[in-house]
PDB file of C-alpha atoms and ligand atoms in Angstrom:
ATOM      1  CA  MET J 944      13.934 -18.233   8.831  1.00 72.00           C
ATOM      2  CA  ASN J 945      15.089 -20.793   6.249  1.00 84.00           C
ATOM      3  CA  ALA J 946      18.829 -20.280   5.547  1.00 86.00           C
ATOM      4  CA  ALA J 947      18.099 -20.302   1.815  1.00 96.00           C
ATOM      5  CA  VAL J 948      16.012 -17.123   2.129  1.00 98.00           C
ATOM      6  CA  THR J 949      17.293 -13.748   3.295  1.00 98.00           C
ATOM      7  CA  ALA J 950      15.107 -10.766   4.123  1.00 98.00           C
ATOM      8  CA  GLU J 951      16.191  -7.169   4.667  1.00 98.00           C
ATOM      9  CA  VAL J 952      14.602  -3.743   4.567  1.00 98.00           C
ATOM     10  CA  VAL J 953      16.209  -1.292   2.132  1.00 98.00           C
ATOM     11  CA  GLY J 954      14.691   2.177   2.344  1.00 97.00           C
ATOM     12  CA  ARG J 955      10.955   1.496   2.243  1.00 97.00           C
ATOM     13  CA  ALA J 956      11.273  -1.862   0.432  1.00 98.00           C
ATOM     14  CA  GLY J 957      11.363  -5.317   1.927  1.00 98.00           C
ATOM     15  CA  VAL J 958      13.831  -7.348  -0.138  1.00 98.00           C
ATOM     16  CA  ILE J 959      13.623 -11.159  -0.142  1.00 98.00           C
ATOM     17  CA  THR J 960      16.458 -13.077  -1.797  1.00 98.00           C
ATOM     18  CA  VAL J 961      16.309 -16.782  -2.610  1.00 98.00           C
ATOM     19  CA  ASN J 962      19.836 -17.865  -1.860  1.00 97.00           C
ATOM     20  CA  ARG J 963      20.627 -21.287  -3.302  1.00 97.00           C
ATOM     21  CA  PRO J 964      22.811 -20.277  -6.267  1.00 95.00           C
ATOM     22  CA  ASP J 965      24.418 -23.741  -6.515  1.00 95.00           C
ATOM     23  CA  ALA J 966      20.977 -25.195  -7.281  1.00 97.00           C
ATOM     24  CA  LEU J 967      19.983 -22.199  -9.447  1.00 98.00           C
ATOM     25  CA  ASN J 968      17.780 -21.056  -6.535  1.00 98.00           C
ATOM     26  CA  ALA J 969      15.456 -24.071  -6.910  1.00 98.00           C
ATOM     27  CA  LEU J 970      12.457 -23.663  -4.609  1.00 97.00           C
ATOM     28  CA  THR J 971      11.833 -26.171  -1.859  1.00 96.00           C
ATOM     29  CA  TYR J 972       8.431 -26.145  -0.195  1.00 95.00           C
ATOM     30  CA  ASP J 973      10.050 -24.629   2.877  1.00 96.00           C
ATOM     31  CA  VAL J 974      11.574 -21.782   0.830  1.00 97.00           C
ATOM     32  CA  VAL J 975       8.187 -20.813  -0.629  1.00 97.00           C
ATOM     33  CA  ARG J 976       6.515 -21.069   2.783  1.00 96.00           C
ATOM     34  CA  THR J 977       9.254 -18.849   4.283  1.00 97.00           C
ATOM     35  CA  ILE J 978       8.720 -16.220   1.568  1.00 98.00           C
ATOM     36  CA  ALA J 979       4.955 -16.196   2.207  1.00 98.00           C
ATOM     37  CA  GLN J 980       5.523 -15.911   5.963  1.00 97.00           C
ATOM     38  CA  GLN J 981       7.876 -12.956   5.406  1.00 98.00           C
ATOM     39  CA  PHE J 982       5.100 -11.145   3.505  1.00 98.00           C
ATOM     40  CA  ASP J 983       2.888 -11.735   6.546  1.00 97.00           C
ATOM     41  CA  THR J 984       5.559 -10.401   8.922  1.00 97.00           C
ATOM     42  CA  TRP J 985       5.849  -7.204   6.874  1.00 98.00           C
ATOM     43  CA  ARG J 986       2.156  -6.607   6.122  1.00 94.00           C
ATOM     44  CA  ASP J 987       1.584  -4.398   9.174  1.00 89.00           C
ATOM     45  CA  ASP J 988       5.108  -2.917   9.333  1.00 95.00           C
ATOM     46  CA  GLN J 989       4.729   0.818   8.674  1.00 92.00           C
ATOM     47  CA  HIS J 990       8.272   0.971   7.260  1.00 94.00           C
ATOM     48  CA  VAL J 991       7.685  -1.599   4.507  1.00 97.00           C
ATOM     49  CA  HIS J 992       5.676  -0.287   1.541  1.00 97.00           C
ATOM     50  CA  GLY J 993       6.334  -3.093  -0.921  1.00 98.00           C
ATOM     51  CA  VAL J 994       8.306  -6.305  -1.374  1.00 98.00           C
ATOM     52  CA  VAL J 995      10.978  -7.194  -3.918  1.00 98.00           C
ATOM     53  CA  ILE J 996      11.729 -10.875  -4.559  1.00 98.00           C
ATOM     54  CA  THR J 997      14.967 -11.740  -6.268  1.00 98.00           C
ATOM     55  CA  GLY J 998      17.426 -14.628  -6.635  1.00 98.00           C
ATOM     56  CA  ALA J 999      21.068 -14.705  -5.588  1.00 97.00           C
ATOM     57  CA  GLY J1000      23.479 -14.400  -8.526  1.00 95.00           C
ATOM     58  CA  ASP J1001      22.704 -13.600 -12.145  1.00 93.00           C
ATOM     59  CA  ARG J1002      22.075 -17.129 -13.477  1.00 97.00           C
ATOM     60  CA  ALA J1003      18.619 -17.705 -12.039  1.00 98.00           C
ATOM     61  CA  PHE J1004      15.703 -16.056 -10.288  1.00 98.00           C
ATOM     62  CA  ALA J1005      14.657 -19.657  -9.591  1.00 98.00           C
ATOM     63  CA  ALA J1006      14.991 -22.669 -11.922  1.00 98.00           C
ATOM     64  CA  GLY J1007      11.791 -24.237 -10.635  1.00 97.00           C
ATOM     65  CA  ALA J1008      10.605 -26.291  -7.729  1.00 96.00           C
ATOM     66  CA  ASP J1009      13.427 -28.419  -6.304  1.00 97.00           C
ATOM     67  CA  ILE J1010      13.251 -31.570  -8.419  1.00 97.00           C
ATOM     68  CA  THR J1011      15.040 -33.729  -5.824  1.00 97.00           C
ATOM     69  CA  GLU J1012      12.309 -32.827  -3.333  1.00 95.00           C
ATOM     70  CA  LEU J1013       9.540 -33.462  -5.891  1.00 94.00           C
ATOM     71  CA  GLN J1014      10.997 -36.915  -6.502  1.00 95.00           C
ATOM     72  CA  ARG J1015      10.132 -37.885  -2.914  1.00 94.00           C
ATOM     73  CA  LYS J1016       6.488 -36.803  -3.163  1.00 92.00           C
ATOM     74  CA  ARG J1017       3.550 -39.010  -4.102  1.00 92.00           C
ATOM     75  CA  VAL J1018      -0.184 -38.487  -4.590  1.00 91.00           C
ATOM     76  CA  PRO J1019      -1.186 -37.980  -0.913  1.00 87.00           C
ATOM     77  CA  GLU J1020       1.213 -35.048  -0.328  1.00 87.00           C
ATOM     78  CA  MET J1021       0.391 -33.551  -3.724  1.00 89.00           C
ATOM     79  CA  THR J1022      -3.327 -33.370  -2.886  1.00 87.00           C
ATOM     80  CA  ASP J1023      -2.393 -30.957  -0.106  1.00 83.00           C
ATOM     81  CA  THR J1024      -2.471 -27.446  -1.604  1.00 76.00           C
ATOM     82  CA  GLY J1025       0.999 -26.582  -0.120  1.00 87.00           C
ATOM     83  CA  MET J1026       2.987 -24.725  -2.746  1.00 92.00           C
ATOM     84  CA  GLN J1027      -0.139 -23.339  -4.471  1.00 95.00           C
ATOM     85  CA  HIS J1028      -1.479 -22.103  -1.134  1.00 96.00           C
ATOM     86  CA  TRP J1029       1.675 -20.070  -0.327  1.00 97.00           C
ATOM     87  CA  MET J1030       1.908 -18.676  -3.859  1.00 97.00           C
ATOM     88  CA  THR J1031      -1.706 -17.500  -3.473  1.00 97.00           C
ATOM     89  CA  ALA J1032      -0.843 -15.947  -0.100  1.00 97.00           C
ATOM     90  CA  ILE J1033       1.930 -13.953  -1.831  1.00 98.00           C
ATOM     91  CA  ARG J1034      -0.419 -12.912  -4.656  1.00 97.00           C
ATOM     92  CA  GLU J1035      -3.117 -11.862  -2.201  1.00 97.00           C
ATOM     93  CA  SER J1036      -0.834  -9.996   0.203  1.00 97.00           C
ATOM     94  CA  PRO J1037      -1.900  -6.357   0.595  1.00 96.00           C
ATOM     95  CA  LEU J1038       1.729  -5.396   0.012  1.00 97.00           C
ATOM     96  CA  PRO J1039       2.640  -4.665  -3.611  1.00 97.00           C
ATOM     97  CA  SER J1040       5.271  -7.108  -4.868  1.00 98.00           C
ATOM     98  CA  ILE J1041       7.913  -6.986  -7.562  1.00 98.00           C
ATOM     99  CA  ALA J1042       9.820  -9.960  -8.979  1.00 99.00           C
ATOM    100  CA  ALA J1043      13.299  -8.894 -10.089  1.00 98.00           C
ATOM    101  CA  VAL J1044      14.221 -11.688 -12.518  1.00 98.00           C
ATOM    102  CA  SER J1045      17.817 -12.202 -13.588  1.00 98.00           C
ATOM    103  CA  GLY J1046      18.458 -15.406 -15.560  1.00 98.00           C
ATOM    104  CA  PHE J1047      16.053 -18.350 -15.481  1.00 98.00           C
ATOM    105  CA  ALA J1048      12.528 -18.161 -14.071  1.00 98.00           C
ATOM    106  CA  LEU J1049      11.315 -21.691 -14.749  1.00 98.00           C
ATOM    107  CA  GLY J1050       8.468 -23.815 -13.442  1.00 98.00           C
ATOM    108  CA  GLY J1051       7.808 -22.829  -9.837  1.00 98.00           C
ATOM    109  CA  GLY J1052      10.202 -19.906 -10.356  1.00 98.00           C
ATOM    110  CA  PHE J1053       8.013 -18.550 -13.163  1.00 98.00           C
ATOM    111  CA  GLU J1054       4.989 -19.166 -10.915  1.00 98.00           C
ATOM    112  CA  LEU J1055       6.602 -17.198  -8.093  1.00 98.00           C
ATOM    113  CA  ALA J1056       7.245 -14.323 -10.523  1.00 98.00           C
ATOM    114  CA  LEU J1057       3.616 -14.517 -11.717  1.00 98.00           C
ATOM    115  CA  ALA J1058       2.433 -14.387  -8.085  1.00 98.00           C
ATOM    116  CA  CYS J1059       4.033 -10.932  -7.852  1.00 98.00           C
ATOM    117  CA  ASP J1060       2.196  -7.800  -9.025  1.00 98.00           C
ATOM    118  CA  ILE J1061       5.011  -6.553 -11.273  1.00 98.00           C
ATOM    119  CA  ARG J1062       7.901  -8.313 -12.972  1.00 98.00           C
ATOM    120  CA  ILE J1063      11.111  -6.668 -14.137  1.00 98.00           C
ATOM    121  CA  ALA J1064      13.965  -8.569 -15.755  1.00 98.00           C
ATOM    122  CA  THR J1065      17.305  -8.424 -17.541  1.00 98.00           C
ATOM    123  CA  PRO J1066      17.526  -8.720 -21.351  1.00 98.00           C
ATOM    124  CA  ALA J1067      19.046 -12.218 -20.930  1.00 98.00           C
ATOM    125  CA  SER J1068      16.325 -13.579 -18.635  1.00 98.00           C
ATOM    126  CA  LYS J1069      14.391 -16.643 -19.744  1.00 98.00           C
ATOM    127  CA  PHE J1070      10.948 -17.746 -18.632  1.00 98.00           C
ATOM    128  CA  GLY J1071       9.381 -21.152 -19.127  1.00 98.00           C
ATOM    129  CA  PHE J1072       7.396 -24.115 -17.948  1.00 98.00           C
ATOM    130  CA  PRO J1073       9.493 -27.294 -18.499  1.00 98.00           C
ATOM    131  CA  GLU J1074       7.161 -29.448 -16.355  1.00 98.00           C
ATOM    132  CA  THR J1075       5.435 -31.491 -19.079  1.00 98.00           C
ATOM    133  CA  GLY J1076       8.899 -32.760 -20.029  1.00 98.00           C
ATOM    134  CA  LEU J1077       9.131 -34.133 -16.471  1.00 98.00           C
ATOM    135  CA  GLY J1078       5.731 -35.838 -16.715  1.00 98.00           C
ATOM    136  CA  ILE J1079       4.040 -33.248 -14.488  1.00 97.00           C
ATOM    137  CA  ILE J1080       2.385 -29.855 -14.985  1.00 97.00           C
ATOM    138  CA  PRO J1081       2.856 -26.359 -13.531  1.00 97.00           C
ATOM    139  CA  GLY J1082       1.019 -26.833 -10.233  1.00 95.00           C
ATOM    140  CA  ALA J1083       1.467 -23.626  -8.283  1.00 97.00           C
ATOM    141  CA  GLY J1084      -0.786 -21.375 -10.351  1.00 96.00           C
ATOM    142  CA  GLY J1085       1.112 -21.393 -13.652  1.00 98.00           C
ATOM    143  CA  THR J1086      -1.579 -22.827 -15.913  1.00 98.00           C
ATOM    144  CA  GLN J1087      -4.126 -20.322 -14.602  1.00 97.00           C
ATOM    145  CA  LEU J1088      -2.056 -17.155 -14.253  1.00 97.00           C
ATOM    146  CA  LEU J1089      -0.137 -17.349 -17.544  1.00 98.00           C
ATOM    147  CA  SER J1090      -3.459 -17.926 -19.361  1.00 97.00           C
ATOM    148  CA  ARG J1091      -5.037 -14.939 -17.661  1.00 97.00           C
ATOM    149  CA  TYR J1092      -2.084 -12.569 -17.977  1.00 97.00           C
ATOM    150  CA  ALA J1093      -0.847 -13.448 -21.472  1.00 98.00           C
ATOM    151  CA  GLY J1094      -3.715 -15.455 -23.019  1.00 97.00           C
ATOM    152  CA  VAL J1095      -4.599 -19.125 -23.445  1.00 98.00           C
ATOM    153  CA  SER J1096      -2.655 -19.451 -26.730  1.00 98.00           C
ATOM    154  CA  VAL J1097       0.550 -18.268 -25.089  1.00 98.00           C
ATOM    155  CA  ALA J1098       0.014 -20.640 -22.149  1.00 98.00           C
ATOM    156  CA  ASN J1099      -0.709 -23.579 -24.476  1.00 98.00           C
ATOM    157  CA  TYR J1100       2.454 -22.922 -26.481  1.00 98.00           C
ATOM    158  CA  HIS J1101       4.805 -22.645 -23.527  1.00 98.00           C
ATOM    159  CA  VAL J1102       3.264 -25.331 -21.271  1.00 98.00           C
ATOM    160  CA  LEU J1103       2.734 -27.928 -24.017  1.00 98.00           C
ATOM    161  CA  THR J1104       6.101 -27.467 -25.761  1.00 98.00           C
ATOM    162  CA  GLY J1105       8.284 -26.340 -22.844  1.00 98.00           C
ATOM    163  CA  ALA J1106       9.659 -23.598 -25.121  1.00 98.00           C
ATOM    164  CA  LEU J1107      11.513 -20.875 -23.274  1.00 98.00           C
ATOM    165  CA  MET J1108      10.201 -17.312 -23.507  1.00 98.00           C
ATOM    166  CA  SER J1109      12.807 -14.590 -23.998  1.00 98.00           C
ATOM    167  CA  ALA J1110      12.798 -11.455 -21.864  1.00 98.00           C
ATOM    168  CA  GLU J1111      12.031  -9.434 -24.997  1.00 98.00           C
ATOM    169  CA  ARG J1112       8.936 -11.567 -25.715  1.00 98.00           C
ATOM    170  CA  ALA J1113       7.823 -11.382 -22.067  1.00 98.00           C
ATOM    171  CA  HIS J1114       8.225  -7.606 -22.286  1.00 98.00           C
ATOM    172  CA  GLN J1115       6.182  -7.476 -25.529  1.00 98.00           C
ATOM    173  CA  LEU J1116       3.430  -9.516 -23.859  1.00 98.00           C
ATOM    174  CA  GLY J1117       3.373  -7.167 -20.868  1.00 98.00           C
ATOM    175  CA  LEU J1118       4.414  -9.936 -18.484  1.00 98.00           C
ATOM    176  CA  VAL J1119       7.612  -7.972 -17.823  1.00 98.00           C
ATOM    177  CA  SER J1120       7.269  -4.222 -17.284  1.00 98.00           C
ATOM    178  CA  GLU J1121      10.899  -3.076 -17.447  1.00 98.00           C
ATOM    179  CA  LEU J1122      14.237  -4.448 -18.657  1.00 98.00           C
ATOM    180  CA  HIS J1123      17.495  -3.513 -16.894  1.00 98.00           C
ATOM    181  CA  GLU J1124      21.084  -4.705 -16.973  1.00 98.00           C
ATOM    182  CA  PRO J1125      21.799  -7.211 -14.145  1.00 97.00           C
ATOM    183  CA  ALA J1126      23.833  -4.746 -12.063  1.00 97.00           C
ATOM    184  CA  ALA J1127      20.932  -2.252 -12.029  1.00 98.00           C
ATOM    185  CA  LEU J1128      18.028  -4.692 -11.561  1.00 98.00           C
ATOM    186  CA  ARG J1129      17.711  -4.820  -7.767  1.00 98.00           C
ATOM    187  CA  ASP J1130      17.946  -1.034  -7.419  1.00 98.00           C
ATOM    188  CA  ALA J1131      15.333  -0.612 -10.159  1.00 98.00           C
ATOM    189  CA  ALA J1132      12.950  -2.867  -8.229  1.00 98.00           C
ATOM    190  CA  ILE J1133      13.580  -0.949  -4.993  1.00 98.00           C
ATOM    191  CA  ALA J1134      13.001   2.313  -6.896  1.00 98.00           C
ATOM    192  CA  LEU J1135       9.568   1.032  -7.973  1.00 98.00           C
ATOM    193  CA  VAL J1136       8.681   0.406  -4.321  1.00 98.00           C
ATOM    194  CA  GLU J1137       9.880   3.937  -3.460  1.00 98.00           C
ATOM    195  CA  THR J1138       7.642   5.326  -6.215  1.00 97.00           C
ATOM    196  CA  MET J1139       4.658   3.446  -4.815  1.00 97.00           C
ATOM    197  CA  ALA J1140       5.547   4.529  -1.256  1.00 96.00           C
ATOM    198  CA  GLY J1141       4.876   8.147  -2.289  1.00 95.00           C
ATOM    199  CA  ARG J1142       1.290   7.321  -3.259  1.00 97.00           C
ATOM    200  CA  GLY J1143      -1.804   6.810  -1.096  1.00 96.00           C
ATOM    201  CA  PRO J1144      -1.234   3.634   0.940  1.00 94.00           C
ATOM    202  CA  LEU J1145      -4.916   2.684   1.237  1.00 96.00           C
ATOM    203  CA  ALA J1146      -5.444   3.513  -2.442  1.00 97.00           C
ATOM    204  CA  LEU J1147      -2.630   1.096  -3.321  1.00 97.00           C
ATOM    205  CA  ARG J1148      -4.117  -1.702  -1.219  1.00 95.00           C
ATOM    206  CA  LEU J1149      -7.594  -1.263  -2.659  1.00 97.00           C
ATOM    207  CA  ALA J1150      -6.333  -0.810  -6.234  1.00 98.00           C
ATOM    208  CA  LYS J1151      -4.470  -4.096  -5.889  1.00 97.00           C
ATOM    209  CA  ARG J1152      -7.631  -5.858  -4.663  1.00 96.00           C
ATOM    210  CA  ALA J1153      -9.756  -4.384  -7.442  1.00 97.00           C
ATOM    211  CA  ILE J1154      -7.251  -5.326 -10.150  1.00 97.00           C
ATOM    212  CA  ARG J1155      -6.983  -8.853  -8.749  1.00 96.00           C
ATOM    213  CA  ALA J1156     -10.763  -9.160  -9.037  1.00 96.00           C
ATOM    214  CA  SER J1157     -10.369  -8.806 -12.817  1.00 95.00           C
ATOM    215  CA  SER J1158      -8.767 -12.252 -12.952  1.00 91.00           C
ATOM    216  CA  ASP J1159     -10.682 -13.820 -10.063  1.00 91.00           C
ATOM    217  CA  THR J1160     -14.316 -12.806 -10.713  1.00 95.00           C
ATOM    218  CA  SER J1161     -16.895 -11.847 -13.330  1.00 96.00           C
ATOM    219  CA  LEU J1162     -16.890  -8.317 -14.812  1.00 97.00           C
ATOM    220  CA  ALA J1163     -20.039  -7.411 -12.847  1.00 97.00           C
ATOM    221  CA  ALA J1164     -18.518  -8.547  -9.538  1.00 97.00           C
ATOM    222  CA  GLY J1165     -15.213  -6.812 -10.364  1.00 97.00           C
ATOM    223  CA  LEU J1166     -16.954  -3.537 -11.166  1.00 98.00           C
ATOM    224  CA  GLU J1167     -18.843  -3.772  -7.861  1.00 98.00           C
ATOM    225  CA  ILE J1168     -15.562  -4.270  -5.969  1.00 98.00           C
ATOM    226  CA  GLU J1169     -14.070  -1.271  -7.803  1.00 98.00           C
ATOM    227  CA  LEU J1170     -17.111   0.877  -6.957  1.00 98.00           C
ATOM    228  CA  LEU J1171     -17.094  -0.052  -3.256  1.00 98.00           C
ATOM    229  CA  ALA J1172     -13.318   0.394  -2.957  1.00 98.00           C
ATOM    230  CA  GLN J1173     -13.564   3.853  -4.509  1.00 98.00           C
ATOM    231  CA  ALA J1174     -16.488   4.778  -2.237  1.00 98.00           C
ATOM    232  CA  ALA J1175     -14.508   3.663   0.833  1.00 98.00           C
ATOM    233  CA  LEU J1176     -11.539   5.833  -0.224  1.00 98.00           C
ATOM    234  CA  PHE J1177     -13.794   8.905  -0.431  1.00 98.00           C
ATOM    235  CA  GLY J1178     -14.176   8.704   3.372  1.00 97.00           C
ATOM    236  CA  THR J1179     -10.444   8.781   4.104  1.00 97.00           C
ATOM    237  CA  GLU J1180      -8.031  11.507   5.210  1.00 97.00           C
ATOM    238  CA  GLU J1181      -5.768  10.107   2.510  1.00 97.00           C
ATOM    239  CA  ARG J1182      -8.211  11.244  -0.174  1.00 97.00           C
ATOM    240  CA  ASP J1183      -8.610  14.670   1.478  1.00 97.00           C
ATOM    241  CA  GLU J1184      -4.832  15.118   1.522  1.00 97.00           C
ATOM    242  CA  GLY J1185      -4.309  13.845  -2.049  1.00 97.00           C
ATOM    243  CA  LEU J1186      -6.912  16.144  -3.591  1.00 97.00           C
ATOM    244  CA  ALA J1187      -5.944  19.163  -1.405  1.00 97.00           C
ATOM    245  CA  ALA J1188      -2.277  18.728  -2.330  1.00 97.00           C
ATOM    246  CA  PHE J1189      -3.097  18.806  -6.031  1.00 97.00           C
ATOM    247  CA  ILE J1190      -5.255  21.914  -5.687  1.00 98.00           C
ATOM    248  CA  GLY J1191      -2.649  23.561  -3.399  1.00 98.00           C
ATOM    249  CA  LYS J1192       0.105  22.770  -5.950  1.00 97.00           C
ATOM    250  CA  ARG J1193       2.199  20.836  -3.398  1.00 97.00           C
ATOM    251  CA  GLN J1194       3.291  17.241  -2.818  1.00 95.00           C
ATOM    252  CA  PRO J1195       0.849  15.129  -0.738  1.00 96.00           C
ATOM    253  CA  ASP J1196       1.939  14.008   2.731  1.00 94.00           C
ATOM    254  CA  PHE J1197       0.298  10.630   3.244  1.00 92.00           C
TER     255      PHE J1197
HETATM  256  N1  LIG G1095      15.759 -28.521  -8.843  1.00 54.15           N
HETATM  257  C1  LIG G1095      16.874 -28.985  -8.251  1.00 54.15           C
HETATM  258  N2  LIG G1095      18.117 -28.693  -8.708  1.00 54.15           N
HETATM  259  C2  LIG G1095      18.230 -27.923  -9.791  1.00 54.15           C
HETATM  260  C3  LIG G1095      17.110 -27.416 -10.454  1.00 54.15           C
HETATM  261  C4  LIG G1095      15.809 -27.731  -9.935  1.00 54.15           C
HETATM  262  N3  LIG G1095      14.678 -27.260 -10.475  1.00 54.15           N
HETATM  263  N4  LIG G1095      17.523 -26.669 -11.516  1.00 54.15           N
HETATM  264  C5  LIG G1095      18.868 -26.728 -11.508  1.00 54.15           C
HETATM  265  N5  LIG G1095      19.303 -27.485 -10.472  1.00 54.15           N
HETATM  266  C6  LIG G1095      20.687 -27.792 -10.111  1.00 54.15           C
HETATM  267  C7  LIG G1095      21.288 -28.795 -11.077  1.00 54.15           C
HETATM  268  O1  LIG G1095      20.933 -30.114 -10.700  1.00 54.15           O
HETATM  269  C8  LIG G1095      22.769 -28.505 -10.906  1.00 54.15           C
HETATM  270  O2  LIG G1095      23.205 -29.115  -9.696  1.00 54.15           O
HETATM  271  P1  LIG G1095      24.649 -29.841  -9.649  1.00 54.15           P
HETATM  272  O3  LIG G1095      25.638 -28.742  -9.946  1.00 54.15           O
HETATM  273  O4  LIG G1095      24.712 -30.350  -8.245  1.00 54.15           O
HETATM  274  O5  LIG G1095      24.626 -30.881 -10.710  1.00 54.15           O
HETATM  275  C9  LIG G1095      22.803 -27.003 -10.684  1.00 54.15           C
HETATM  276  O6  LIG G1095      21.494 -26.627 -10.285  1.00 54.15           O
HETATM  277  C10 LIG G1095      23.159 -26.232 -11.940  1.00 54.15           C
HETATM  278  O7  LIG G1095      22.257 -26.633 -12.969  1.00 54.15           O
HETATM  279  P2  LIG G1095      22.765 -27.155 -14.403  1.00 54.15           P
HETATM  280  O8  LIG G1095      24.111 -27.774 -14.300  1.00 54.15           O
HETATM  281  O9  LIG G1095      21.660 -27.991 -14.980  1.00 54.15           O
HETATM  282  O10 LIG G1095      22.898 -25.762 -15.160  1.00 54.15           O
HETATM  283  P3  LIG G1095      22.773 -25.492 -16.728  1.00 54.15           P
HETATM  284  O11 LIG G1095      23.203 -24.082 -16.931  1.00 54.15           O
HETATM  285  O12 LIG G1095      23.427 -26.567 -17.513  1.00 54.15           O
HETATM  286  O13 LIG G1095      21.198 -25.619 -17.037  1.00 54.15           O
HETATM  287  C11 LIG G1095      18.860 -25.209 -16.627  1.00 54.15           C
HETATM  288  C12 LIG G1095      20.305 -24.667 -16.512  1.00 54.15           C
HETATM  289  C13 LIG G1095      18.446 -25.287 -18.098  1.00 54.15           C
HETATM  290  C14 LIG G1095      17.960 -24.200 -15.905  1.00 54.15           C
HETATM  291  C15 LIG G1095      18.775 -26.603 -15.980  1.00 54.15           C
HETATM  292  O14 LIG G1095      19.359 -26.538 -14.673  1.00 54.15           O
HETATM  293  C16 LIG G1095      17.375 -27.118 -15.818  1.00 54.15           C
HETATM  294  O15 LIG G1095      16.787 -27.570 -16.782  1.00 54.15           O
HETATM  295  N6  LIG G1095      16.846 -27.095 -14.568  1.00 54.15           N
HETATM  296  C17 LIG G1095      15.539 -27.643 -14.271  1.00 54.15           C
HETATM  297  C18 LIG G1095      14.439 -26.745 -14.792  1.00 54.15           C
HETATM  298  C19 LIG G1095      13.093 -27.361 -14.506  1.00 54.15           C
HETATM  299  O16 LIG G1095      12.748 -28.391 -15.018  1.00 54.15           O
HETATM  300  N7  LIG G1095      12.279 -26.669 -13.686  1.00 54.15           N
HETATM  301  C20 LIG G1095      10.936 -27.107 -13.376  1.00 54.15           C
HETATM  302  C21 LIG G1095      10.971 -27.915 -12.112  1.00 54.15           C
HETATM  303  S1  LIG G1095       9.397 -28.644 -11.738  1.00 54.15           S
HETATM  304  C22 LIG G1095       8.493 -27.379 -11.088  1.00 54.15           C
HETATM  305  O17 LIG G1095       8.934 -26.259 -10.979  1.00 54.15           O
HETATM  306  C23 LIG G1095       7.129 -27.741 -10.680  1.00 54.15           C
HETATM  307  C24 LIG G1095       6.411 -26.556 -10.083  1.00 54.15           C
HETATM  308  C25 LIG G1095       5.087 -26.952  -9.586  1.00 54.15           C
HETATM  309  C26 LIG G1095       5.190 -27.571  -8.246  1.00 54.15           C
HETATM  310  C27 LIG G1095       4.002 -27.234  -7.441  1.00 54.15           C
HETATM  311  C28 LIG G1095       3.543 -28.441  -6.703  1.00 54.15           C
HETATM  312  C29 LIG G1095       2.169 -28.186  -6.155  1.00 54.15           C
END
C-alpha cells in the first residue's frame, strides 16, 4: 500500500483516504493505481458494500494530478493509458462508490470524483479543470465524463476557461447529490453506503451496470442491458425475498 493512501473498513463501508495534505492531496500515478487496486481487493469482500473516497484535511479532496510528476513525463509515457485506465477501473468496479469532497477537487481530483457513482461535498468545495492553463488537458476522463454528466456547454466553459465551479453550482447541476458541513461529510458518505447495504446486493451491481450503459452505449443497447439485467434478477433468491418482504410487511433480509 502506498503511504499516501489509507484504507479502512467502517461498518459496511470501505473508506479510502488520500493522505498528502501538504500537497493538497495531489494524485501521483501510484496513488491512483493504489486506489484502484483497493477497489479490487474489496470487490469480493462480503463485509464491504460500498467505497468512500475522501482527502485528508478540509482544504482539498485532491488538487489535481501531481504537477511535479507530470513535469517528468513526455509523449511516450503519456501514450500509455495509465491514469485513465485506473480511473476507468474505479468507475467500472461493481462496488458503489462515493466521493466525499471537502475543499478543492481540481484536474485529476475532479476526474477521480467523477469516476465515483455519487459525489457529496461541503458548501465551500470547489471543482475545476485548470489544465488548459498548464498547456495540457484533462486526460483521465474529465472531458468525456463532465460532458456526459453535466452537458457539453458546461464542460466547454470549465475546461476552456479554467473557471472554478462552486459546490452550489455543482449541486444545481446534479454533479453533487448532497451538501454537508466538513465535520459531518465523512459520516454522511458512510451513511449512504449503509443505506445501500440494506438493499439487494445483486440489484445494486446490475443497476450500476445498466446506468453506466447510458453513458457508454446507444439507447437501444442500454435498454437491452437493462432488460437482460432485470430478467436475470427475476431468477434470484434476492428478488423472492425482496418481494415477499414487501407483501409480508417486514424488512427484507438479503
Ligand atoms: N501538484 C503538486 N503539488 C501541488 C498541487 C498539484 N496539483 N496542488 C497544490 N500543490 C502543492 C503546492 O505546490 C504547495 O506546495 P508547497 O507548500 O511545497 O509550496 C501546496 O500544495 C499548497 O498549495 P498552494 O500553496 O498553491 O495553496 P493555495 O491555497 O495558495 O492554492 C490551489 C490552492 C489554487 C489549489 C493551488 O495549489 C493550485 O492551483 N494547485 C494546482 C491545481 C492544478 O492545476 N491542478 C491540475 C493539475 S494537472 C492534472 O490534474 C492533470 C490530470 C490529467 C492527468 C492524466 C494523465 C493521463
